[in-house]
XYZ file of C-alpha atoms in Angstrom:
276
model
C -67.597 -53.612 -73.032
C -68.071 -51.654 -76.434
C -70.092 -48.422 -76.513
C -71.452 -49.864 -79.561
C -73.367 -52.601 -77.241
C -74.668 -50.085 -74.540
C -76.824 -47.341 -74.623
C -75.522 -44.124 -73.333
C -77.025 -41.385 -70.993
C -75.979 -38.059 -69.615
C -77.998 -36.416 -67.326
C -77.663 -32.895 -66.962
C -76.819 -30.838 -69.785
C -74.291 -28.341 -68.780
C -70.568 -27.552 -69.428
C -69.531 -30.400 -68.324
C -72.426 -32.885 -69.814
C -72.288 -30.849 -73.337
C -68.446 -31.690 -73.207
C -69.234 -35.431 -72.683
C -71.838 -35.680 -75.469
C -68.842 -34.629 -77.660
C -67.494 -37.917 -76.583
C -70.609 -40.175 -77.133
C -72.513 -38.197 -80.322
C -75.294 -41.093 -79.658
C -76.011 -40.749 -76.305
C -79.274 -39.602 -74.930
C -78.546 -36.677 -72.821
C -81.127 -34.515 -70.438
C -81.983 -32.132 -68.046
C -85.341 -30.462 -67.103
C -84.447 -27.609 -69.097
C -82.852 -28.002 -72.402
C -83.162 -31.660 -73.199
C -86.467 -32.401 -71.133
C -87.852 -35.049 -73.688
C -85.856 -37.075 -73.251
C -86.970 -38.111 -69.664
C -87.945 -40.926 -70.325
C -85.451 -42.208 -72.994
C -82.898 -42.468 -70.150
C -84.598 -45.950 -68.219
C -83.446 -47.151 -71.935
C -79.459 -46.640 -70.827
C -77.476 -49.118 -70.054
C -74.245 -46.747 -68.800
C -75.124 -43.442 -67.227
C -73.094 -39.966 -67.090
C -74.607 -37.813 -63.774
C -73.084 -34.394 -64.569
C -75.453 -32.639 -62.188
C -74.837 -28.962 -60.727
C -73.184 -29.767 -56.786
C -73.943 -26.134 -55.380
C -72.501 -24.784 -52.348
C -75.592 -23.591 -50.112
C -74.379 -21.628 -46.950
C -74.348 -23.391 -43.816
C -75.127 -26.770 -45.631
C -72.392 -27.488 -48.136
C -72.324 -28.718 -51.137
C -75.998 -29.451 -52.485
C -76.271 -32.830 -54.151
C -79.668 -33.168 -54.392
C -79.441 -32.945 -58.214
C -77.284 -36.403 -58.175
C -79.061 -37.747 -55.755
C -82.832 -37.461 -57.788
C -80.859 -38.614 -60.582
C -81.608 -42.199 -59.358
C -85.138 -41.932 -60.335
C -85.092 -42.040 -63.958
C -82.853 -45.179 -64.501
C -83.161 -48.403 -64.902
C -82.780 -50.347 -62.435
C -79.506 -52.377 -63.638
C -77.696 -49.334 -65.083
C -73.857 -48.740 -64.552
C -73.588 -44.829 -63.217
C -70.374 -43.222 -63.660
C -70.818 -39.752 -61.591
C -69.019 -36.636 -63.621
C -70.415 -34.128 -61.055
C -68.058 -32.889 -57.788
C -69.242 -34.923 -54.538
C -67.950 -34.592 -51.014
C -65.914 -38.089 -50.429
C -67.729 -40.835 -49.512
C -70.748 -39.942 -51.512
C -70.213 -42.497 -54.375
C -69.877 -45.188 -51.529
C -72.676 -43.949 -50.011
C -75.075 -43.964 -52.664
C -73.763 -46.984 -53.490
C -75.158 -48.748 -50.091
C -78.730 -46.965 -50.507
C -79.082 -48.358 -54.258
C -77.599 -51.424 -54.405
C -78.771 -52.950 -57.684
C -76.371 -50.581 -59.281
C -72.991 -49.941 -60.017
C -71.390 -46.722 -59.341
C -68.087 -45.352 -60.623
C -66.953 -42.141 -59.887
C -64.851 -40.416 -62.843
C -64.031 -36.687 -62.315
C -63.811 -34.101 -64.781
C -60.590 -31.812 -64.671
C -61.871 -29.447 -67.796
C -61.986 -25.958 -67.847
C -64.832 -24.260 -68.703
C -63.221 -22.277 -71.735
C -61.764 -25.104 -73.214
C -64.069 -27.849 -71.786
C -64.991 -29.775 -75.143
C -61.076 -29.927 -75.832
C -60.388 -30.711 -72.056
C -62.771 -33.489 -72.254
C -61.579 -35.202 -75.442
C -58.324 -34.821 -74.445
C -57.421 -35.448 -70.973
C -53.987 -34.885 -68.900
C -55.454 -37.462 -66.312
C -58.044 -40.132 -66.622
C -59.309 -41.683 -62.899
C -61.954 -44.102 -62.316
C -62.966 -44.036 -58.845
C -64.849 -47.680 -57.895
C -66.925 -49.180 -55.317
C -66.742 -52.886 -53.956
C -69.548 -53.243 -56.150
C -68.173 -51.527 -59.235
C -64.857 -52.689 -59.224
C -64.939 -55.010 -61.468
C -66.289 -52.820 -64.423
C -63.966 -50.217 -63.405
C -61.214 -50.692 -66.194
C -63.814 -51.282 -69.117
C -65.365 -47.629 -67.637
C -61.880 -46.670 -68.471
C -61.390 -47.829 -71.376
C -64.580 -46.209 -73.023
C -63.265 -42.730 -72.057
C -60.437 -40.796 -73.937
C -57.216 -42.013 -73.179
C -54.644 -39.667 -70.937
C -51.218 -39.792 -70.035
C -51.700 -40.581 -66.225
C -54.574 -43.129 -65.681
C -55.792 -44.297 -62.524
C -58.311 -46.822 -60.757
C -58.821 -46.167 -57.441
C -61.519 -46.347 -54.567
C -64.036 -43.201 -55.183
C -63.871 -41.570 -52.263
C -59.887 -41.089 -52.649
C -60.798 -39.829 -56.537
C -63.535 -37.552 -55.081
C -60.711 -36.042 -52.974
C -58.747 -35.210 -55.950
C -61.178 -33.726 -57.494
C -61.277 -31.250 -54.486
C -58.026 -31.088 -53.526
C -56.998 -30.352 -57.477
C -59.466 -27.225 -57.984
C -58.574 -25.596 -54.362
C -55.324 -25.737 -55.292
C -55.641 -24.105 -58.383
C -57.679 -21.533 -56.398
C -54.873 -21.117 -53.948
C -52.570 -20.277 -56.970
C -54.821 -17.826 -58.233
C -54.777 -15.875 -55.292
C -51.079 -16.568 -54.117
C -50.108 -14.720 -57.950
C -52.447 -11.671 -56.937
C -50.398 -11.221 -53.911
C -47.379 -11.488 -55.698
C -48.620 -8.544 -58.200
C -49.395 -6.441 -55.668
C -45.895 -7.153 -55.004
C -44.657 -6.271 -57.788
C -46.463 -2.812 -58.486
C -45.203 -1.906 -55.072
C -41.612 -2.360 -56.713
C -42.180 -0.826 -60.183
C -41.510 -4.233 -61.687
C -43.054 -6.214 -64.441
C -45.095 -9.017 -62.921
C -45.656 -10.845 -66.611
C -41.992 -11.432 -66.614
C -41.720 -12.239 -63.268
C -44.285 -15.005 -63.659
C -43.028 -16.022 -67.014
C -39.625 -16.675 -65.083
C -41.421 -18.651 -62.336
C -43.724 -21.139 -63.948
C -40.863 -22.176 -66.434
C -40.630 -24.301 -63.565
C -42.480 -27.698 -64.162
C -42.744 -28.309 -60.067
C -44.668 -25.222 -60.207
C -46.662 -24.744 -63.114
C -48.097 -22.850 -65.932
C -51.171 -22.503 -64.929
C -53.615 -20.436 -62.547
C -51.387 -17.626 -62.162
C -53.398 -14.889 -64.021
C -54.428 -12.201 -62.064
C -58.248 -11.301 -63.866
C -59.856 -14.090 -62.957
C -58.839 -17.921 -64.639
C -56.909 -17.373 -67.833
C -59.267 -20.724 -69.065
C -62.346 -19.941 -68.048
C -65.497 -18.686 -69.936
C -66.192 -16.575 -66.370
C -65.989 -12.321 -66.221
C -62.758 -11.455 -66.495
C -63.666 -8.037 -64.423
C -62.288 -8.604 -61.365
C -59.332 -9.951 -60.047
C -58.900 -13.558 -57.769
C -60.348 -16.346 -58.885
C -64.304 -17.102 -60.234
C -66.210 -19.784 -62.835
C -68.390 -22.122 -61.653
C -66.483 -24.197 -60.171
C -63.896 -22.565 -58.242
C -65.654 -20.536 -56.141
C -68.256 -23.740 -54.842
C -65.638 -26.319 -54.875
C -63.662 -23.780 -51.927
C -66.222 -23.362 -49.984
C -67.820 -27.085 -49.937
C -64.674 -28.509 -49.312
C -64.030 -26.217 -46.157
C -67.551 -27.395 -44.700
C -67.195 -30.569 -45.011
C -63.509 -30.665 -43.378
C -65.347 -28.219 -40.463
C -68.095 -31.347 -40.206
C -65.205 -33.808 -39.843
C -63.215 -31.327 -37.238
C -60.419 -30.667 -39.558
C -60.623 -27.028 -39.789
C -58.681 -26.138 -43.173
C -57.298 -22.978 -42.003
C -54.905 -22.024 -45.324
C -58.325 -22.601 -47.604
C -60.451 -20.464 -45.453
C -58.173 -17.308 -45.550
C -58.126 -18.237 -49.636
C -61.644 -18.128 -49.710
C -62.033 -14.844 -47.589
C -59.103 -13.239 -49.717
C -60.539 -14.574 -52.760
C -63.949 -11.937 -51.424
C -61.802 -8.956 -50.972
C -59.984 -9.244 -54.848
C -63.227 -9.870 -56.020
C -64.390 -6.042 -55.060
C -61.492 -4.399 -56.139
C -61.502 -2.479 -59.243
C -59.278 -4.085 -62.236
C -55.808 -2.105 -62.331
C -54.413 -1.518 -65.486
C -51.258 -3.294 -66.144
C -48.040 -1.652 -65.960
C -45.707 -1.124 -68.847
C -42.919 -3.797 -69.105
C -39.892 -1.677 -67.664
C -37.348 -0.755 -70.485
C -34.688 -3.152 -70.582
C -31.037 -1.713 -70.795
């Protein structure tokens, strides 16, 4: 499969749709909004991008509406690749309610700071397949940047990553803020604390600011964690493990944690301690 023999389409025109049209210049991108003449230009695409907004509504979950009416404007052989974050088991299930096409699932792991350069140039590439899609999956692949770790897999184990990865990350954020509280309590310098700490590759550089996501475009007023994504992906994930009776305890005292930092009022830093 060559991108020069299929006609691209990315619906919905946000961070993470802008970031993929810096992938594919040619393709036809929309959303009701911003791009909304080209409606109709997308039944012309052969390979689709859905990079719709997943919500979290209260008491529902995670809104996917947006994907869902997606459907109506293709054609009716089109290979869909869906960018946007899903509960798992949605690809498979739209899968079985439109049949006459194939659907991929293919994450995003960008940050919204940084999401063009995320996007271009990936740590991890995964391709999440149906029975259906399967055998496409590795040309899907192969049109998309190339990343150090690469992975085909069935899509509702790479919608689970995609959760799993960004609650983690929000568990970070908000184990580092208790740790600075920690640290002002003993008069000690929690930059070089931290700096110490993630030198650790097991642990990691990242998601240990205390103002918010050091990499993303979000306020940086307040401290825990915020963005788009963060904040939704927390919460969805923790109703849908509710609706399949696996209450997931650690992520709900996150997400309530996660409200209290949110109200406090940014504290300066303290001065690095003189060193003797």
């Amino acid at each position: 499969m060559s991108t020069d023999r299929k006609t691209i389409g990315i619906i919905g025109m946000g961070t993470v749709g802008k970031a993929m049209l810096s992938v594919f210049p040619h393709a036809i991108g929309y959303s009701p909004h911003e791009y909304a003449q080209n409606r109709d230009r997308i039944k012309e695409c052969d390979l689709v991008f859905i990079c719709a907004p997943t919500p979290h509504v209260p008491e529902k979950g995670c809104d996917t509406s947006a994907v869902e009416e997606s459907f109506a404007l293709l054609q009716k052989s089109a290979i869909v690749v869906i960018r946007s974050t899903v509960p798992p088991g949605t690809t498979e299930r739209l899968q079985q309610h439109y049949p006459a096409y194939k659907l991929l699932f293919n994450p995003e792991f960008l940050s919204e700071a940084t999401a063009i350069a995320d996007t271009q140039s990936p740590f991890r590439q995964i391709i999440g397949y149906t029975k259906e899609s399967f055998p496409i999956a590795g040309e899907i692949r192969d049109l998309l940047p190339l990343a150090a770790f690469t992975r085909l897999m069935p899509a509702t184990e790479a919608e689970l990553v995609k959760y799993w990865s960004n609650t983690f990350y929000a568990t970070k954020v908000v184990f580092a803020n208790q740790m600075y509280d920690l640290c002002r309590k003993l008069d000690i310098d929690y930059e070089t604390v931290k700096e110490c700490v993630r030198a650790d590759a097991r642990i990691g550089r990242w998601h240990l600011e205390i103002f918010n996501n050091l990499f993303s475009a979000a306020r940086k007023d307040h401290r825990g964690y915020g963005g788009k994504c963060l904040p939704k992906d927390i919460k969805n994930l923790i109703h849908f493990a509710n609706e399949k009776g696996v209450p997931l305890k650690l992520l709900q005292k996150v997400d309530a944690l996660n409200e209290k930092l949110k109200n406090e009022a940014p504290q300066a830093s303290l001065p690095r301690p003189e060193r003797p």
